[in-house]
Coordinates of C-alpha atoms and ligand atoms in Angstrom, one line a residue:
M10 CA 25.2 52.5 -58.9
E11 CA 24.5 48.9 -58.0
F12 CA 23.7 46.6 -60.9
G13 CA 25.7 43.5 -59.7
S14 CA 22.8 41.4 -58.4
D15 CA 19.4 41.7 -56.8
N16 CA 21.0 39.7 -54.0
N17 CA 23.1 42.8 -53.3
A18 CA 20.0 44.9 -52.5
G19 CA 18.8 45.2 -48.9
A20 CA 15.5 44.0 -47.6
A21 CA 12.3 46.1 -48.1
P22 CA 11.1 48.1 -45.1
E23 CA 7.8 46.1 -45.0
I24 CA 9.8 42.9 -44.6
I25 CA 12.0 44.3 -41.8
A26 CA 8.8 45.6 -40.0
A27 CA 7.2 42.2 -40.2
V28 CA 10.2 40.4 -38.8
N29 CA 10.3 43.0 -36.0
E30 CA 6.6 42.5 -35.2
A31 CA 7.0 38.7 -35.2
N32 CA 9.7 39.1 -32.6
A33 CA 7.2 40.0 -29.8
G34 CA 6.8 37.2 -27.3
P35 CA 7.2 33.4 -27.8
S36 CA 5.9 31.5 -30.8
P37 CA 5.7 27.7 -31.6
S38 CA 8.9 26.6 -33.4
Y39 CA 9.7 24.5 -36.5
G40 CA 7.0 25.8 -38.8
N41 CA 4.1 25.4 -36.3
D42 CA 3.8 29.2 -35.9
P43 CA 0.5 30.8 -36.7
I44 CA 2.0 33.1 -39.3
M45 CA 2.9 30.0 -41.3
D46 CA -0.8 29.1 -41.4
R47 CA -1.5 32.4 -43.0
V48 CA 1.4 32.0 -45.5
R49 CA 0.1 28.6 -46.6
Q50 CA -3.3 30.0 -47.1
K51 CA -2.1 33.0 -49.1
I52 CA 0.1 30.9 -51.3
R53 CA -2.7 28.5 -52.0
E54 CA -4.9 31.4 -53.0
I55 CA -2.3 33.1 -55.1
F56 CA -1.6 29.9 -57.0
E57 CA -5.3 28.9 -57.1
A58 CA -4.2 25.6 -55.6
P59 CA -6.2 24.8 -52.5
E60 CA -4.5 21.4 -52.0
A61 CA -0.9 22.6 -52.5
A62 CA 1.7 21.8 -49.8
V63 CA 3.8 24.8 -48.9
Y64 CA 7.2 24.9 -47.1
L65 CA 9.8 27.6 -46.5
V66 CA 13.6 27.3 -46.6
G67 CA 16.4 29.8 -46.3
T68 CA 18.1 29.6 -49.7
G69 CA 17.2 29.1 -53.4
T70 CA 19.8 26.3 -53.6
A71 CA 18.0 24.4 -50.8
A72 CA 14.6 25.0 -52.5
N73 CA 15.8 23.7 -55.8
A74 CA 17.9 20.8 -54.5
L75 CA 15.1 19.5 -52.1
S76 CA 12.5 19.9 -54.9
L77 CA 14.6 17.8 -57.2
A78 CA 15.4 15.2 -54.5
I79 CA 11.7 14.4 -54.0
N80 CA 11.1 14.0 -57.7
C81 CA 14.1 12.2 -59.0
T82 CA 15.7 8.8 -58.1
P83 CA 19.4 8.5 -57.4
W84 CA 19.8 6.9 -60.8
G85 CA 17.6 9.5 -62.5
T86 CA 18.5 12.2 -65.1
V87 CA 17.5 15.9 -64.5
Y88 CA 17.1 17.7 -67.8
C89 CA 18.1 21.4 -67.5
H90 CA 19.5 24.3 -69.6
P91 CA 23.3 24.7 -69.8
L92 CA 22.9 28.2 -68.2
S93 CA 20.8 26.9 -65.3
H94 CA 21.6 27.7 -61.7
V95 CA 21.3 24.0 -60.8
E96 CA 24.0 23.2 -63.3
N97 CA 26.4 26.1 -62.7
D98 CA 25.9 27.7 -59.3
E99 CA 24.8 25.1 -56.7
C100 CA 28.1 23.3 -56.1
G101 CA 26.5 20.0 -56.9
A102 CA 23.7 20.4 -54.3
P103 CA 21.1 18.9 -56.6
E104 CA 23.1 15.7 -57.2
F105 CA 24.0 15.7 -53.4
F106 CA 20.4 15.9 -52.2
I107 CA 19.2 13.5 -54.9
G108 CA 21.8 11.1 -53.7
G109 CA 23.2 10.7 -57.2
G110 CA 21.3 12.0 -60.2
K111 CA 22.8 13.2 -63.4
L112 CA 22.2 16.6 -65.0
K113 CA 21.7 16.5 -68.7
L114 CA 21.9 19.8 -70.6
V115 CA 19.2 20.7 -73.0
Q116 CA 20.1 23.5 -75.5
G117 CA 18.1 26.5 -76.5
D118 CA 18.8 30.2 -77.3
H119 CA 18.6 32.9 -74.6
G120 CA 18.5 30.6 -71.6
K121 CA 15.4 28.7 -72.8
M122 CA 15.2 25.0 -73.6
T123 CA 13.3 24.2 -76.8
P124 CA 10.7 21.4 -76.8
E125 CA 12.6 19.8 -79.7
A126 CA 15.9 19.7 -77.8
L127 CA 14.1 18.4 -74.7
Q128 CA 12.4 15.6 -76.8
T129 CA 15.8 14.6 -78.2
A130 CA 17.4 14.6 -74.8
I131 CA 14.7 12.6 -73.0
G132 CA 14.2 10.3 -76.0
G133 CA 17.9 9.7 -76.2
T134 CA 18.3 8.5 -72.6
P135 CA 18.3 4.8 -73.0
Q136 CA 15.8 2.9 -70.9
G137 CA 16.2 -0.5 -69.3
D138 CA 19.9 -0.6 -69.6
V139 CA 21.4 -1.1 -66.2
H140 CA 24.6 0.7 -67.2
T141 CA 23.0 4.1 -67.8
S142 CA 21.1 6.7 -65.8
Q143 CA 17.4 6.5 -66.3
R144 CA 15.0 9.3 -67.2
G145 CA 14.2 11.5 -64.1
M146 CA 12.6 14.9 -64.4
V147 CA 12.8 18.3 -66.0
T148 CA 13.7 21.6 -64.4
I149 CA 13.2 25.0 -66.0
T150 CA 14.0 28.5 -64.7
N151 CA 11.7 31.6 -65.0
T152 CA 12.9 34.4 -65.1
T153 CA 15.8 32.6 -66.9
E154 CA 19.5 33.1 -66.1
A155 CA 19.7 35.0 -69.4
G156 CA 17.1 37.5 -68.2
T157 CA 14.4 36.2 -70.6
V158 CA 11.0 35.0 -69.7
Y159 CA 9.1 31.8 -70.7
S160 CA 5.4 32.4 -71.5
P161 CA 2.8 29.9 -70.2
S162 CA 2.5 28.4 -73.7
E163 CA 6.3 27.9 -73.8
I164 CA 6.2 26.2 -70.4
A165 CA 3.3 24.1 -71.5
A166 CA 5.1 23.0 -74.6
L167 CA 8.1 21.7 -72.5
S168 CA 5.7 20.1 -70.0
R169 CA 3.9 18.2 -72.7
V170 CA 7.2 16.6 -73.7
A171 CA 8.0 15.7 -70.1
K172 CA 4.5 14.3 -69.5
Q173 CA 4.8 12.2 -72.7
Y174 CA 7.5 10.3 -70.6
S175 CA 5.6 10.7 -67.3
L176 CA 8.4 13.0 -65.9
P177 CA 7.7 15.7 -63.3
V178 CA 8.5 19.3 -64.0
H179 CA 10.1 21.7 -61.5
L180 CA 10.3 25.5 -61.9
D181 CA 13.2 27.4 -60.4
G182 CA 11.4 30.6 -59.6
S183 CA 14.0 32.5 -57.7
R184 CA 12.8 35.5 -59.8
F185 CA 9.3 34.2 -60.4
A186 CA 7.7 37.5 -59.4
N187 CA 9.7 39.3 -62.2
A188 CA 8.4 36.7 -64.7
V189 CA 4.8 37.1 -63.5
V190 CA 5.0 40.9 -63.8
A191 CA 6.7 40.6 -67.2
T192 CA 4.1 38.3 -68.7
G193 CA 1.1 39.7 -66.9
C194 CA 0.0 36.0 -66.5
S195 CA -1.3 34.5 -63.3
P196 CA 0.9 32.3 -61.0
A197 CA -1.4 29.4 -61.8
E198 CA -1.0 29.9 -65.6
M199 CA 2.7 30.1 -65.2
T200 CA 2.9 26.9 -63.2
W201 CA 0.4 24.0 -62.7
K202 CA -1.9 25.1 -65.5
S203 CA 1.1 24.8 -67.8
G204 CA 2.1 21.4 -66.3
V205 CA 4.6 22.4 -63.6
D206 CA 4.5 20.1 -60.6
I207 CA 6.6 21.9 -58.0
V208 CA 7.9 25.5 -57.7
S209 CA 10.8 27.2 -55.9
F210 CA 9.1 30.5 -55.3
G211 CA 11.7 33.2 -54.6
G212 CA 11.6 35.9 -52.0
T213 CA 15.2 36.8 -51.2
K214 CA 16.2 38.6 -54.4
N215 CA 13.0 40.5 -54.5
G216 CA 13.2 42.3 -51.1
C217 CA 13.1 39.6 -48.4
L218 CA 15.9 39.0 -46.0
G219 CA 16.3 35.3 -46.8
V220 CA 13.3 33.1 -47.6
E221 CA 12.1 30.9 -50.4
A222 CA 8.9 28.9 -50.6
V223 CA 8.5 25.5 -52.1
V224 CA 5.0 25.0 -53.5
I225 CA 4.2 21.3 -54.2
F226 CA 1.0 20.8 -56.2
D227 CA 0.8 17.1 -55.4
P228 CA 0.4 16.9 -51.6
A229 CA 1.4 13.2 -51.7
K230 CA 5.0 14.5 -52.0
A231 CA 4.7 16.6 -48.9
W232 CA 5.9 14.2 -46.2
E233 CA 9.0 13.3 -48.0
F234 CA 9.8 17.0 -48.5
E235 CA 9.4 17.5 -44.7
L236 CA 11.8 14.7 -43.9
R237 CA 14.3 15.8 -46.5
R238 CA 14.1 19.4 -45.4
K239 CA 14.9 18.4 -41.8
R240 CA 17.6 16.0 -42.8
G241 CA 19.1 18.6 -45.1
G242 CA 19.3 21.1 -42.2
H243 CA 16.7 23.5 -43.6
L244 CA 14.0 23.2 -41.0
F245 CA 14.4 26.5 -39.1
S246 CA 13.7 26.3 -35.4
K247 CA 12.7 30.0 -35.1
H248 CA 10.7 29.5 -38.3
R249 CA 8.4 32.4 -37.5
Y250 CA 11.0 34.8 -38.9
L251 CA 10.8 33.0 -42.3
S252 CA 7.0 33.0 -42.1
A253 CA 6.9 36.7 -41.2
Q254 CA 9.0 37.6 -44.3
M255 CA 6.9 35.6 -46.6
D256 CA 3.6 36.8 -45.1
A257 CA 4.6 40.5 -45.6
Y258 CA 5.9 39.7 -49.1
L259 CA 2.5 38.4 -50.1
T260 CA 0.5 41.1 -48.3
S261 CA -1.1 43.8 -50.5
D262 CA 0.7 42.4 -53.5
L263 CA 4.1 43.6 -52.2
W264 CA 5.9 40.8 -54.1
L265 CA 4.4 42.1 -57.4
K266 CA 5.0 45.8 -56.6
L267 CA 8.7 45.2 -55.8
A268 CA 9.1 43.1 -59.0
A269 CA 7.3 45.7 -61.0
H270 CA 9.8 48.3 -59.8
A271 CA 12.8 46.2 -60.6
N272 CA 11.4 45.3 -64.1
G273 CA 10.5 49.0 -64.7
Q274 CA 14.0 50.2 -63.8
A275 CA 15.5 47.6 -66.1
K276 CA 13.3 49.0 -68.8
R277 CA 14.5 52.5 -68.0
L278 CA 18.1 51.3 -68.2
S279 CA 17.5 49.4 -71.5
D280 CA 15.6 52.3 -73.1
G281 CA 18.6 54.6 -72.3
M282 CA 21.2 52.1 -73.6
A283 CA 19.1 51.3 -76.7
R284 CA 19.8 54.9 -77.8
M285 CA 23.6 54.3 -77.7
P286 CA 24.9 52.7 -80.9
H287 CA 27.9 51.2 -79.1
V288 CA 25.7 49.1 -76.9
K289 CA 24.4 45.7 -78.1
F290 CA 21.9 43.6 -76.3
L291 CA 22.8 39.9 -76.1
H292 CA 19.3 38.6 -75.1
P293 CA 15.8 39.9 -75.5
H294 CA 15.0 41.3 -72.0
A295 CA 11.7 41.4 -70.3
A296 CA 12.3 41.3 -66.6
N297 CA 15.1 42.8 -64.4
I298 CA 18.3 41.5 -65.9
L299 CA 20.0 42.8 -69.0
F300 CA 23.0 41.3 -70.8
V301 CA 24.9 43.8 -73.0
S302 CA 28.1 44.2 -74.8
M303 CA 30.1 47.4 -75.3
P304 CA 33.7 48.5 -75.9
R305 CA 35.9 48.1 -72.9
Q306 CA 36.4 51.9 -72.6
Y307 CA 32.8 52.4 -71.5
H308 CA 33.0 49.7 -68.9
R309 CA 36.2 51.3 -67.6
Q310 CA 34.5 54.8 -67.4
A311 CA 31.5 53.4 -65.6
M312 CA 33.3 51.1 -63.2
N313 CA 36.1 53.5 -62.3
A314 CA 33.4 56.0 -61.4
G315 CA 31.8 53.6 -59.0
A316 CA 29.3 51.5 -61.1
H317 CA 29.2 48.0 -59.8
Y318 CA 28.2 45.0 -62.1
Y319 CA 29.8 41.9 -63.4
L320 CA 31.7 41.4 -66.7
H321 CA 31.1 38.1 -68.5
P322 CA 32.9 35.8 -68.3
F323 CA 34.1 36.6 -64.8
S324 CA 37.7 36.4 -66.2
A325 CA 37.1 39.4 -68.4
S326 CA 39.1 42.4 -67.4
L327 CA 39.1 46.2 -67.7
D328 CA 42.8 46.0 -68.8
G329 CA 43.2 45.7 -72.6
P330 CA 42.3 47.5 -75.8
D331 CA 39.7 50.3 -75.4
D332 CA 37.6 49.2 -78.4
E333 CA 37.4 45.4 -77.6
R334 CA 33.8 44.5 -76.9
I335 CA 33.2 43.0 -73.4
D336 CA 29.9 41.5 -72.3
A337 CA 28.3 42.3 -69.0
R338 CA 25.2 41.5 -66.8
L339 CA 23.2 44.4 -65.3
V340 CA 20.6 43.6 -62.7
C341 CA 18.0 46.0 -61.3
S342 CA 16.3 45.4 -58.0
W343 CA 13.3 46.4 -56.0
C344 CA 15.3 49.5 -54.8
T345 CA 17.2 50.6 -57.9
S346 CA 16.8 54.4 -58.1
D347 CA 16.3 56.6 -61.1
R348 CA 19.4 58.5 -60.0
E349 CA 21.6 55.4 -60.2
I350 CA 20.4 54.6 -63.7
D351 CA 20.7 58.2 -65.0
Q352 CA 24.2 58.4 -63.5
F353 CA 25.2 55.2 -65.1
L354 CA 23.8 56.2 -68.5
A355 CA 25.7 59.5 -68.4
L356 CA 28.9 57.6 -67.7
I357 CA 28.6 55.3 -70.7
R358 CA 27.4 57.9 -73.2
D359 CA 29.7 58.4 -76.1
Q360 CA 31.7 61.4 -75.2
G361 CA 33.2 61.9 -78.7
Ligands
PLP430 C1 18.2 31.3 -61.1 C2 18.6 31.2 -59.7 N1 18.1 30.1 -59.0 C3 18.3 30.0 -57.6 C4 19.1 30.9 -57.0 C5 19.3 30.8 -55.5 O1 20.5 30.8 -55.0 P1 20.9 31.0 -53.5 O2 21.1 29.6 -52.9 O3 22.1 31.7 -53.5 O4 19.8 31.6 -52.7 C6 19.7 32.0 -57.7 C7 20.6 33.0 -57.0 O5 21.4 33.6 -57.6 C8 19.4 32.1 -59.1 O6 19.9 33.1 -59.8

C-alpha cells in the first residue's frame, strides 16, 4: 500500500524496454543522439509548437532552476505560491542558478495563486530603486502541490497579469500529464496558448526512470539554456538514455495513459473515502494527489498494517490521542493497484 509519492513507484516496462533497446551499440553523446531528434519532433507536435527548443535534464529541480535562470536576472524577483516546490523543496537551487534572485510568495487557496494577489505582489515591487530587487518572472505549478489543477483560463488570467508587466511565465509541470488528463485540455492550451513561456515537463514521477524535458517556446532563449545546462552539470554524456525514456514516454500516448491510471486510482481512493464520515478532504482534488484529515486512530490502523504515506506536517506523529485529527497526503501513481486501494480503505473503515 504505497501512497507516499509517485517518486516511490518504479519505472514503467515500456520505459525500461526502451532504455534496454537504446543500449545496443555506440551512439553520439551529449544530446546528439538520433533518438533526441525524435523526442524534439514529438514534443513540438504534442505542444503544437514547431519552433520550440527542447532539452532534457535528469531532475525536476534542474528543470525548474535552469528555466528560471534563463528568465530572471540576479536582481530579479520570482513570484511563486507559498506551497511551491521552488520555494520549499529545492534547497535554494532557483536562487543559486539565477545567481541571486528573490522568491516572493503569492497567496491563494488550495495551492493556486490568484490573479489579484499576483497583481498586488508585482505591483508592490518597487521599480527604479537600487536598494530593492526588481520584478523578474512568474512561476506556477500544474498539477499544484495541493493536488489541485489550474484550468487554461486560470493560467491565462495569471499570465495576463505577468504580461502587463512584461514578465515571463514558467510552468513547473513535474505532474503536467496528470493536469492534462484531469482537465482534458491540450498541452498547447495548458501552456503557450495561455501565456506560458517555458515548461518543465515531467517524466520521472509518471513512470520514467529519471528524465524531465524543458520546453522553451521562444527559441532565442535556447543557447543560454544549453550553456547553463552544461555549466550546471546537467548535460548528460550518455544522453541517449534520457532520450530513450522520453521517446517511449511520448510514444502511443503512454504519458497520458500512465497519468490516466494514476488519476483514476486517486478517484477510486477518494470515492471510497468520501463515504467515510470521519474523513475530510482538505483540497478539491482532480489529479493523483489527495490531502485528507482523519482521527489519529485510523492513521495508526493503516500505517501499522503497512500502508505508507506522509502525515502533514512531517512532525505529526502516530503517538497521541486517538481522536485528534491529523492531516495526510496520499499519492497514487501509474502503478497503484485496485488491491492496494481496497486494502487501505478496509483498514480505515470505521470498525465501530
Ligand atoms: C511540484 C514539483 N516540482 C518539481 C519536482 C521535482 O523534483 P526532483 O528534483 O526531486 O525531481 C517535484 C518532486 O517532488 C515536485 O513535486
